[in-house]
Amino acid sequence: MPDASTEPAASSPAARPAIAPTGTPAARPGSRRGLRIGLGVTLAAVLAGGYVAACALAPLPDLEPRLTVDAEQTFRPDPEISAQRTVNQQSKPTALGWVGDSGAWTNDFDTPRQIASITKLVTVLVCLDAKPVEAGSDGPSYALTERDAEIRRTVLESDGVVADVPVGRKLTTRQFIELALLPSANNYAIGYAERVFGSNTGFQKAASEWAAKHELKTLRISEPSGLSEKNVASAVDLVEVGRLALADPLVAEVVAEPWADIPGIGPIMNSNPLIGDANVVGLKTGTLSSVGYNLLAARKDRVGDRDVVSIAVVLGRPDRSARTRDTRAVLRDAPKAIDEVALVEADAKVGTVRTWQGEVVELRTTRAASAVLLPDETASRHVRLGALGAGEAGRAAGVIRTEAPGGKSMVPVVTARAIERPDLWWRVTHPATAFEGYFGG
């Protein structure tokens, strides 16, 4: 009978086999499973740190501004200003224009009227068009002949204005022009035209072609002195003649001279009654008993930052006094028709930009810009904005380019306040925006 002490009891704990719990076995130090968990935690930490670093280093996308005004604008004078272009001249033919501008106002635009000795200004321009005088030169010289003495006698018989003719003396082209325009000597206008064209027929043809070239539709010239009643033009066409005269350096000098000294003839005086008035720069009188007293005159004024030359025409005045008074009135009122237009206001909002954080920053101008516009003139502006990044207030954001008859300018556009760079937390929590700079949006 076996000894009971040698057999383990079935109910003894030491005799029971070890049974592992259900599920994953517990990791032991140094086990493969523990190593995998440690590596996972480490990798997660590395990835998290890399993400944060990537967010911190990622280039932010540019901020694109938005215009709140038109990118391009055209400006014209205020019509209320233009409406002031009225001078009460008792229904007499009157016109006013400005150098460099095609516009003119008048109470009688297109009716051709006798222009008398204003013709001589046309004669000089036609002759210089055919035979120009080199800048700074007095032009070729011509000897006075018996033909010039004959012309003088013929003009006297017609009760015209003449100057002496010292036969044999030579006069320059400039001196012929001075004699024709300052005292309005009819004989020297005729003599000059004959030297250039050979005959009145040749001069008539050249005058007609010159008028057509300059689109002077009402100008008709039958002879060079202005004695003929067939020499006619509208007040508006005479404004254009005035422009052409002032554009020629030699003619512009002569019509502004109060007097000149001609060797062998003596001092000659300018017949223009406005010469000597402040800023008056010429041009020409005209008188005929059949038409009355005419005057084409010009004056330079400073309007805003621009020098403006006004040209006035008055025709058919009853006497010298009325001619002088009315022409002064037209020139005095000329600046009323000139408007200074604001192209850019100072500190004006022209756009906005939304920051990465969603804040709106205004884009504003740094200064004002304006233009002085004559009737029918225009000015323009072009607004251009560029991409932005972080920076202090006043950072350049674009430019406004203006263009007007008086010149061009540029007005900077800047940020109204600082654009702050996002902090790290914002970058980490806004990955789509933070990484947009890598992928171009």
mmCIF file of C-alpha atoms in Angstrom, residues 92-433:
data_model
loop_
_atom_site.group_PDB
_atom_site.id
_atom_site.type_symbol
_atom_site.label_atom_id
_atom_site.label_comp_id
_atom_site.label_asym_id
_atom_site.label_seq_id
_atom_site.Cartn_x
_atom_site.Cartn_y
_atom_site.Cartn_z
ATOM 1 C CA LYS A 92 -20.317 140.180 -80.512
ATOM 2 C CA PRO A 93 -18.193 137.458 -82.124
ATOM 3 C CA THR A 94 -15.883 136.260 -79.345
ATOM 4 C CA ALA A 95 -13.775 133.148 -78.885
ATOM 5 C CA LEU A 96 -11.421 131.838 -76.255
ATOM 6 C CA GLY A 97 -9.018 128.918 -76.453
ATOM 7 C CA TRP A 98 -5.971 127.547 -74.715
ATOM 8 C CA VAL A 99 -2.586 126.516 -76.031
ATOM 9 C CA GLY A 100 -2.346 122.746 -76.252
ATOM 10 C CA ASP A 101 -6.093 122.209 -76.239
ATOM 11 C CA SER A 102 -8.521 121.854 -79.128
ATOM 12 C CA GLY A 103 -11.469 123.284 -77.234
ATOM 13 C CA ALA A 104 -12.712 126.837 -77.416
ATOM 14 C CA TRP A 105 -15.821 128.636 -76.317
ATOM 15 C CA THR A 106 -17.530 131.435 -78.115
ATOM 16 C CA ASN A 107 -20.843 133.061 -78.742
ATOM 17 C CA ASP A 108 -20.292 132.700 -82.492
ATOM 18 C CA PHE A 109 -18.284 129.615 -83.354
ATOM 19 C CA ASP A 110 -18.206 129.162 -87.073
ATOM 20 C CA THR A 111 -19.321 132.308 -88.880
ATOM 21 C CA PRO A 112 -16.516 133.582 -91.170
ATOM 22 C CA ARG A 113 -15.866 137.294 -90.594
ATOM 23 C CA GLN A 114 -13.477 139.830 -92.050
ATOM 24 C CA ILE A 115 -10.200 139.582 -90.162
ATOM 25 C CA ALA A 116 -8.400 142.666 -91.553
ATOM 26 C CA SER A 117 -4.734 142.834 -90.517
ATOM 27 C CA ILE A 118 -4.863 139.619 -88.470
ATOM 28 C CA THR A 119 -4.251 138.342 -92.000
ATOM 29 C CA LYS A 120 -0.595 139.350 -91.599
ATOM 30 C CA LEU A 121 -0.115 136.724 -88.907
ATOM 31 C CA VAL A 122 -1.339 134.105 -91.370
ATOM 32 C CA THR A 123 0.954 135.542 -94.052
ATOM 33 C CA VAL A 124 4.008 135.237 -91.833
ATOM 34 C CA LEU A 125 3.152 131.657 -90.852
ATOM 35 C CA VAL A 126 2.550 130.626 -94.454
ATOM 36 C CA CYS A 127 5.854 132.172 -95.555
ATOM 37 C CA LEU A 128 7.790 130.526 -92.714
ATOM 38 C CA ASP A 129 6.151 127.205 -93.530
ATOM 39 C CA ALA A 130 7.547 127.499 -97.068
ATOM 40 C CA LYS A 131 10.929 128.930 -96.055
ATOM 41 C CA PRO A 132 11.641 128.181 -92.374
ATOM 42 C CA VAL A 133 14.085 130.318 -90.425
ATOM 43 C CA GLU A 134 16.662 128.391 -88.447
ATOM 44 C CA ALA A 135 16.304 128.672 -84.673
ATOM 45 C CA GLY A 136 18.395 131.500 -83.278
ATOM 46 C CA SER A 137 18.773 133.048 -86.720
ATOM 47 C CA ASP A 138 17.191 136.174 -88.208
ATOM 48 C CA GLY A 139 16.823 134.414 -91.552
ATOM 49 C CA PRO A 140 18.024 135.423 -95.002
ATOM 50 C CA SER A 141 18.345 139.114 -95.914
ATOM 51 C CA TYR A 142 16.549 140.835 -98.777
ATOM 52 C CA ALA A 143 17.492 144.107 -100.477
ATOM 53 C CA LEU A 144 14.744 146.721 -100.775
ATOM 54 C CA THR A 145 14.052 147.599 -104.407
ATOM 55 C CA GLU A 146 11.974 149.927 -106.535
ATOM 56 C CA ARG A 147 9.307 147.237 -106.472
ATOM 57 C CA ASP A 148 9.022 147.757 -102.691
ATOM 58 C CA ALA A 149 8.660 151.518 -103.238
ATOM 59 C CA GLU A 150 5.915 150.837 -105.773
ATOM 60 C CA ILE A 151 4.075 148.584 -103.310
ATOM 61 C CA ARG A 152 4.256 151.334 -100.699
ATOM 62 C CA ARG A 153 2.686 153.888 -103.066
ATOM 63 C CA THR A 154 -0.114 151.462 -103.991
ATOM 64 C CA VAL A 155 -0.920 150.782 -100.333
ATOM 65 C CA LEU A 156 -1.031 154.518 -99.568
ATOM 66 C CA GLU A 157 -3.560 154.988 -102.340
ATOM 67 C CA SER A 158 -5.743 152.405 -100.587
ATOM 68 C CA ASP A 159 -5.363 154.305 -97.309
ATOM 69 C CA GLY A 160 -3.363 151.434 -95.808
ATOM 70 C CA VAL A 161 -0.641 151.479 -93.160
ATOM 71 C CA VAL A 162 2.893 151.728 -94.539
ATOM 72 C CA ALA A 163 6.485 151.985 -93.349
ATOM 73 C CA ASP A 164 9.375 153.716 -95.094
ATOM 74 C CA VAL A 165 11.287 151.943 -97.874
ATOM 75 C CA PRO A 166 14.984 152.907 -98.000
ATOM 76 C CA VAL A 167 15.727 151.413 -101.438
ATOM 77 C CA GLY A 168 19.027 149.539 -101.544
ATOM 78 C CA ARG A 169 19.113 148.682 -97.833
ATOM 79 C CA LYS A 170 19.046 145.046 -96.800
ATOM 80 C CA LEU A 171 16.630 143.778 -94.179
ATOM 81 C CA THR A 172 16.574 140.351 -92.542
ATOM 82 C CA THR A 173 13.550 138.076 -92.599
ATOM 83 C CA ARG A 174 12.987 138.903 -88.937
ATOM 84 C CA GLN A 175 12.909 142.624 -89.738
ATOM 85 C CA PHE A 176 10.368 142.057 -92.531
ATOM 86 C CA ILE A 177 8.244 140.139 -90.011
ATOM 87 C CA GLU A 178 8.621 142.878 -87.381
ATOM 88 C CA LEU A 179 7.546 145.546 -89.859
ATOM 89 C CA ALA A 180 4.511 143.483 -90.915
ATOM 90 C CA LEU A 181 3.366 142.539 -87.407
ATOM 91 C CA LEU A 182 4.284 145.367 -85.022
ATOM 92 C CA PRO A 183 3.126 148.570 -86.786
ATOM 93 C CA SER A 184 1.099 146.388 -89.207
ATOM 94 C CA ALA A 185 2.807 147.790 -92.306
ATOM 95 C CA ASN A 186 0.844 146.447 -95.255
ATOM 96 C CA ASN A 187 3.641 147.096 -97.735
ATOM 97 C CA TYR A 188 6.092 144.838 -95.879
ATOM 98 C CA ALA A 189 3.590 141.974 -95.611
ATOM 99 C CA ILE A 190 3.111 142.143 -99.388
ATOM 100 C CA GLY A 191 6.861 142.455 -100.020
ATOM 101 C CA TYR A 192 7.647 139.462 -97.816
ATOM 102 C CA ALA A 193 5.037 137.246 -99.509
ATOM 103 C CA GLU A 194 6.306 138.208 -102.980
ATOM 104 C CA ARG A 195 9.893 137.288 -102.021
ATOM 105 C CA VAL A 196 8.791 133.849 -100.848
ATOM 106 C CA PHE A 197 6.162 132.994 -103.489
ATOM 107 C CA GLY A 198 6.922 135.333 -106.408
ATOM 108 C CA SER A 199 3.350 136.491 -106.922
ATOM 109 C CA ASN A 200 0.023 136.880 -105.191
ATOM 110 C CA THR A 201 -1.265 133.863 -107.107
ATOM 111 C CA GLY A 202 1.502 131.726 -105.638
ATOM 112 C CA PHE A 203 0.788 133.099 -102.169
ATOM 113 C CA GLN A 204 -2.973 132.425 -102.464
ATOM 114 C CA LYS A 205 -2.321 128.806 -103.396
ATOM 115 C CA ALA A 206 0.114 128.314 -100.509
ATOM 116 C CA ALA A 207 -2.276 129.966 -98.034
ATOM 117 C CA SER A 208 -5.109 127.689 -99.140
ATOM 118 C CA GLU A 209 -2.945 124.577 -98.754
ATOM 119 C CA TRP A 210 -1.694 125.739 -95.345
ATOM 120 C CA ALA A 211 -5.268 126.296 -94.114
ATOM 121 C CA ALA A 212 -6.282 122.825 -95.303
ATOM 122 C CA LYS A 213 -3.253 121.235 -93.603
ATOM 123 C CA HIS A 214 -4.227 122.796 -90.289
ATOM 124 C CA GLU A 215 -7.960 122.101 -90.766
ATOM 125 C CA LEU A 216 -8.917 125.779 -90.700
ATOM 126 C CA LYS A 217 -12.176 125.311 -92.538
ATOM 127 C CA THR A 218 -13.357 128.930 -92.537
ATOM 128 C CA LEU A 219 -10.043 130.639 -93.300
ATOM 129 C CA ARG A 220 -9.952 132.292 -96.740
ATOM 130 C CA ILE A 221 -7.033 134.513 -97.773
ATOM 131 C CA SER A 222 -6.999 136.414 -101.064
ATOM 132 C CA GLU A 223 -3.937 138.641 -100.423
ATOM 133 C CA PRO A 224 -1.257 138.960 -97.702
ATOM 134 C CA SER A 225 -1.894 142.358 -96.108
ATOM 135 C CA GLY A 226 -5.480 142.229 -94.822
ATOM 136 C CA LEU A 227 -6.701 145.103 -96.948
ATOM 137 C CA SER A 228 -9.129 142.826 -98.778
ATOM 138 C CA GLU A 229 -12.599 142.212 -97.342
ATOM 139 C CA LYS A 230 -12.342 138.713 -98.790
ATOM 140 C CA ASN A 231 -9.886 137.685 -96.073
ATOM 141 C CA VAL A 232 -12.142 135.938 -93.574
ATOM 142 C CA ALA A 233 -12.116 133.376 -90.769
ATOM 143 C CA SER A 234 -14.237 132.358 -87.808
ATOM 144 C CA ALA A 235 -13.245 133.374 -84.297
ATOM 145 C CA VAL A 236 -12.512 129.732 -83.467
ATOM 146 C CA ASP A 237 -10.171 129.293 -86.436
ATOM 147 C CA LEU A 238 -8.341 132.431 -85.358
ATOM 148 C CA VAL A 239 -7.750 130.847 -81.945
ATOM 149 C CA GLU A 240 -5.966 128.048 -83.796
ATOM 150 C CA VAL A 241 -3.960 130.602 -85.805
ATOM 151 C CA GLY A 242 -2.898 132.069 -82.476
ATOM 152 C CA ARG A 243 -1.754 128.656 -81.252
ATOM 153 C CA LEU A 244 0.277 128.086 -84.388
ATOM 154 C CA ALA A 245 1.866 131.522 -84.070
ATOM 155 C CA LEU A 246 2.914 130.964 -80.458
ATOM 156 C CA ALA A 247 4.320 127.546 -81.397
ATOM 157 C CA ASP A 248 6.816 129.217 -83.764
ATOM 158 C CA PRO A 249 9.711 130.599 -81.676
ATOM 159 C CA LEU A 250 10.469 133.501 -84.025
ATOM 160 C CA VAL A 251 6.855 134.624 -84.353
ATOM 161 C CA ALA A 252 6.260 134.234 -80.610
ATOM 162 C CA GLU A 253 9.240 136.515 -79.904
ATOM 163 C CA VAL A 254 8.166 139.178 -82.371
ATOM 164 C CA VAL A 255 4.489 139.435 -81.345
ATOM 165 C CA ALA A 256 5.567 140.003 -77.717
ATOM 166 C CA GLU A 257 7.939 142.875 -78.557
ATOM 167 C CA PRO A 258 6.670 146.334 -77.501
ATOM 168 C CA TRP A 259 8.867 147.904 -80.171
ATOM 169 C CA ALA A 260 11.821 147.262 -82.487
ATOM 170 C CA ASP A 261 14.517 149.398 -84.089
ATOM 171 C CA ILE A 262 14.900 148.856 -87.840
ATOM 172 C CA PRO A 263 18.108 150.309 -89.377
ATOM 173 C CA GLY A 264 17.303 152.946 -91.969
ATOM 174 C CA ILE A 265 13.672 153.092 -90.856
ATOM 175 C CA GLY A 266 13.864 153.766 -87.129
ATOM 176 C CA PRO A 267 11.886 152.578 -84.116
ATOM 177 C CA ILE A 268 8.542 150.911 -84.779
ATOM 178 C CA MET A 269 5.874 150.336 -82.107
ATOM 179 C CA ASN A 270 3.606 147.369 -81.513
ATOM 180 C CA SER A 271 -0.013 148.289 -82.321
ATOM 181 C CA ASN A 272 -1.388 145.726 -79.832
ATOM 182 C CA PRO A 273 -2.915 147.804 -76.993
ATOM 183 C CA LEU A 274 -2.515 144.962 -74.484
ATOM 184 C CA ILE A 275 1.271 144.775 -74.806
ATOM 185 C CA GLY A 276 2.506 145.912 -71.424
ATOM 186 C CA ASP A 277 -0.394 144.333 -69.511
ATOM 187 C CA ALA A 278 0.722 141.742 -66.981
ATOM 188 C CA ASN A 279 1.495 138.374 -68.600
ATOM 189 C CA VAL A 280 0.232 139.360 -72.077
ATOM 190 C CA VAL A 281 2.363 137.664 -74.774
ATOM 191 C CA GLY A 282 1.059 139.168 -78.045
ATOM 192 C CA LEU A 283 -0.510 138.683 -80.849
ATOM 193 C CA LYS A 284 -2.135 140.918 -83.558
ATOM 194 C CA THR A 285 -4.609 143.712 -84.218
ATOM 195 C CA GLY A 286 -6.830 144.134 -87.266
ATOM 196 C CA THR A 287 -8.862 147.139 -88.400
ATOM 197 C CA LEU A 288 -11.046 147.879 -91.406
ATOM 198 C CA SER A 289 -13.765 150.478 -91.760
ATOM 199 C CA SER A 290 -16.089 147.813 -93.145
ATOM 200 C CA VAL A 291 -15.647 145.435 -90.184
ATOM 201 C CA GLY A 292 -14.532 147.487 -87.200
ATOM 202 C CA TYR A 293 -11.778 146.687 -84.701
ATOM 203 C CA ASN A 294 -10.424 143.176 -84.169
ATOM 204 C CA LEU A 295 -7.861 141.771 -81.765
ATOM 205 C CA LEU A 296 -6.219 138.371 -81.332
ATOM 206 C CA ALA A 297 -4.407 138.352 -77.967
ATOM 207 C CA ALA A 298 -2.779 135.877 -75.593
ATOM 208 C CA ARG A 299 -1.873 135.846 -71.928
ATOM 209 C CA LYS A 300 -0.008 133.387 -69.708
ATOM 210 C CA ASP A 301 -1.509 132.504 -66.331
ATOM 211 C CA ARG A 302 -0.429 130.218 -63.505
ATOM 212 C CA VAL A 303 -3.288 127.906 -62.544
ATOM 213 C CA GLY A 304 -2.455 125.400 -59.841
ATOM 214 C CA ASP A 305 0.903 123.933 -60.793
ATOM 215 C CA ARG A 306 0.493 124.590 -64.503
ATOM 216 C CA ASP A 307 1.304 127.489 -66.832
ATOM 217 C CA VAL A 308 -1.651 128.058 -69.138
ATOM 218 C CA VAL A 309 -1.718 130.353 -72.159
ATOM 219 C CA SER A 310 -5.174 131.708 -72.985
ATOM 220 C CA ILE A 311 -5.909 133.020 -76.472
ATOM 221 C CA ALA A 312 -8.786 135.446 -76.961
ATOM 222 C CA VAL A 313 -10.353 136.718 -80.169
ATOM 223 C CA VAL A 314 -12.724 139.657 -80.365
ATOM 224 C CA LEU A 315 -14.062 140.790 -83.737
ATOM 225 C CA GLY A 316 -16.074 143.712 -84.985
ATOM 226 C CA ARG A 317 -15.749 146.154 -82.084
ATOM 227 C CA PRO A 318 -16.943 149.720 -82.765
ATOM 228 C CA ASP A 319 -13.743 151.440 -81.678
ATOM 229 C CA ARG A 320 -10.278 150.890 -80.193
ATOM 230 C CA SER A 321 -11.492 151.410 -76.643
ATOM 231 C CA ALA A 322 -14.189 148.743 -76.922
ATOM 232 C CA ARG A 323 -11.732 146.340 -78.540
ATOM 233 C CA THR A 324 -9.246 146.757 -75.693
ATOM 234 C CA ARG A 325 -11.876 146.563 -72.949
ATOM 235 C CA ASP A 326 -13.570 143.443 -74.303
ATOM 236 C CA THR A 327 -10.350 141.561 -74.961
ATOM 237 C CA ARG A 328 -9.147 142.247 -71.420
ATOM 238 C CA ALA A 329 -12.475 140.968 -70.097
ATOM 239 C CA VAL A 330 -12.183 137.709 -72.030
ATOM 240 C CA LEU A 331 -8.611 137.096 -70.865
ATOM 241 C CA ARG A 332 -9.496 138.041 -67.293
ATOM 242 C CA ASP A 333 -12.283 135.467 -67.195
ATOM 243 C CA ALA A 334 -10.302 132.736 -68.945
ATOM 244 C CA PRO A 335 -9.080 131.028 -65.722
ATOM 245 C CA LYS A 336 -12.716 130.519 -64.668
ATOM 246 C CA ALA A 337 -12.990 127.851 -67.335
ATOM 247 C CA ILE A 338 -9.975 125.952 -66.005
ATOM 248 C CA ASP A 339 -10.633 123.316 -63.356
ATOM 249 C CA GLU A 340 -8.219 121.767 -60.847
ATOM 250 C CA VAL A 341 -9.363 118.153 -60.526
ATOM 251 C CA ALA A 342 -8.439 115.887 -57.589
ATOM 252 C CA LEU A 343 -7.009 112.649 -58.983
ATOM 253 C CA VAL A 344 -5.975 111.143 -55.634
ATOM 254 C CA GLU A 345 -7.073 112.148 -52.135
ATOM 255 C CA ALA A 346 -4.566 112.078 -49.283
ATOM 256 C CA ASP A 347 -4.920 109.105 -46.888
ATOM 257 C CA ALA A 348 -7.679 107.629 -49.043
ATOM 258 C CA LYS A 349 -8.596 103.959 -48.775
ATOM 259 C CA VAL A 350 -8.021 102.191 -52.094
ATOM 260 C CA GLY A 351 -7.913 98.560 -50.997
ATOM 261 C CA THR A 352 -7.696 95.986 -48.210
ATOM 262 C CA VAL A 353 -5.742 92.863 -47.432
ATOM 263 C CA ARG A 354 -6.844 89.969 -45.198
ATOM 264 C CA THR A 355 -4.078 88.639 -42.956
ATOM 265 C CA TRP A 356 -3.423 84.942 -42.325
ATOM 266 C CA GLN A 357 -5.287 85.292 -39.022
ATOM 267 C CA GLY A 358 -8.334 86.747 -40.801
ATOM 268 C CA GLU A 359 -7.863 90.410 -39.825
ATOM 269 C CA VAL A 360 -8.517 93.123 -42.438
ATOM 270 C CA VAL A 361 -5.845 95.799 -42.989
ATOM 271 C CA GLU A 362 -6.671 98.875 -45.071
ATOM 272 C CA LEU A 363 -4.381 100.096 -47.854
ATOM 273 C CA ARG A 364 -4.190 103.888 -48.084
ATOM 274 C CA THR A 365 -2.575 106.624 -50.153
ATOM 275 C CA THR A 366 0.354 108.621 -48.761
ATOM 276 C CA ARG A 367 -0.488 111.960 -50.394
ATOM 277 C CA ALA A 368 -2.825 113.770 -52.746
ATOM 278 C CA ALA A 369 -2.453 114.392 -56.486
ATOM 279 C CA SER A 370 -4.364 116.777 -58.742
ATOM 280 C CA ALA A 371 -4.368 118.061 -62.313
ATOM 281 C CA VAL A 372 -5.284 121.362 -63.905
ATOM 282 C CA LEU A 373 -7.579 120.593 -66.841
ATOM 283 C CA LEU A 374 -8.714 122.850 -69.616
ATOM 284 C CA PRO A 375 -12.141 122.263 -71.136
ATOM 285 C CA ASP A 376 -12.147 119.028 -73.178
ATOM 286 C CA GLU A 377 -8.933 117.757 -71.548
ATOM 287 C CA THR A 378 -8.796 114.560 -69.503
ATOM 288 C CA ALA A 379 -6.551 112.962 -66.898
ATOM 289 C CA SER A 380 -6.283 109.343 -65.795
ATOM 290 C CA ARG A 381 -5.091 107.208 -62.906
ATOM 291 C CA HIS A 382 -4.116 103.538 -62.669
ATOM 292 C CA VAL A 383 -4.034 101.705 -59.315
ATOM 293 C CA ARG A 384 -1.720 98.710 -58.982
ATOM 294 C CA LEU A 385 -1.341 96.641 -55.794
ATOM 295 C CA GLY A 386 1.203 93.892 -55.083
ATOM 296 C CA ALA A 387 1.365 90.797 -52.863
ATOM 297 C CA LEU A 388 2.157 91.457 -49.192
ATOM 298 C CA GLY A 389 3.793 89.789 -46.201
ATOM 299 C CA ALA A 390 4.293 90.670 -42.564
ATOM 300 C CA GLY A 391 5.583 94.143 -41.805
ATOM 301 C CA GLU A 392 5.116 97.401 -39.971
ATOM 302 C CA ALA A 393 2.449 99.981 -40.727
ATOM 303 C CA GLY A 394 3.352 102.078 -43.760
ATOM 304 C CA ARG A 395 4.794 99.201 -45.736
ATOM 305 C CA ALA A 396 4.597 99.681 -49.518
ATOM 306 C CA ALA A 397 1.568 97.926 -50.953
ATOM 307 C CA GLY A 398 1.314 99.413 -54.439
ATOM 308 C CA VAL A 399 1.247 102.640 -56.423
ATOM 309 C CA ILE A 400 -1.195 104.956 -58.183
ATOM 310 C CA ARG A 401 0.127 106.311 -61.467
ATOM 311 C CA THR A 402 -1.489 109.504 -62.740
ATOM 312 C CA GLU A 403 -1.232 111.045 -66.186
ATOM 313 C CA ALA A 404 -2.461 114.512 -67.158
ATOM 314 C CA PRO A 405 -1.591 117.172 -69.746
ATOM 315 C CA GLY A 406 0.637 118.803 -67.133
ATOM 316 C CA GLY A 407 2.679 115.629 -66.543
ATOM 317 C CA LYS A 408 2.815 112.258 -64.788
ATOM 318 C CA SER A 409 3.137 111.355 -61.104
ATOM 319 C CA MET A 410 3.180 108.363 -58.769
ATOM 320 C CA VAL A 411 1.457 108.167 -55.377
ATOM 321 C CA PRO A 412 2.537 105.312 -53.073
ATOM 322 C CA VAL A 413 -0.064 103.066 -51.423
ATOM 323 C CA VAL A 414 0.856 101.669 -47.974
ATOM 324 C CA THR A 415 -0.580 99.514 -45.190
ATOM 325 C CA ALA A 416 -2.586 101.456 -42.609
ATOM 326 C CA ARG A 417 -1.324 99.265 -39.738
ATOM 327 C CA ALA A 418 1.119 96.465 -39.079
ATOM 328 C CA ILE A 419 0.611 92.965 -40.450
ATOM 329 C CA GLU A 420 1.621 90.536 -37.692
ATOM 330 C CA ARG A 421 3.254 87.181 -38.369
ATOM 331 C CA PRO A 422 1.222 84.260 -36.904
ATOM 332 C CA ASP A 423 2.548 82.673 -33.697
ATOM 333 C CA LEU A 424 3.488 78.998 -33.370
ATOM 334 C CA TRP A 425 0.189 77.923 -31.863
ATOM 335 C CA TRP A 426 -1.706 79.449 -34.788
ATOM 336 C CA ARG A 427 0.589 77.690 -37.256
ATOM 337 C CA VAL A 428 0.157 74.330 -35.515
ATOM 338 C CA THR A 429 -3.618 74.676 -35.452
ATOM 339 C CA HIS A 430 -3.927 75.954 -39.058
ATOM 340 C CA PRO A 431 -1.888 73.480 -41.100
ATOM 341 C CA ALA A 432 -3.728 74.146 -44.365
ATOM 342 C CA THR A 433 -2.633 77.765 -44.346
#
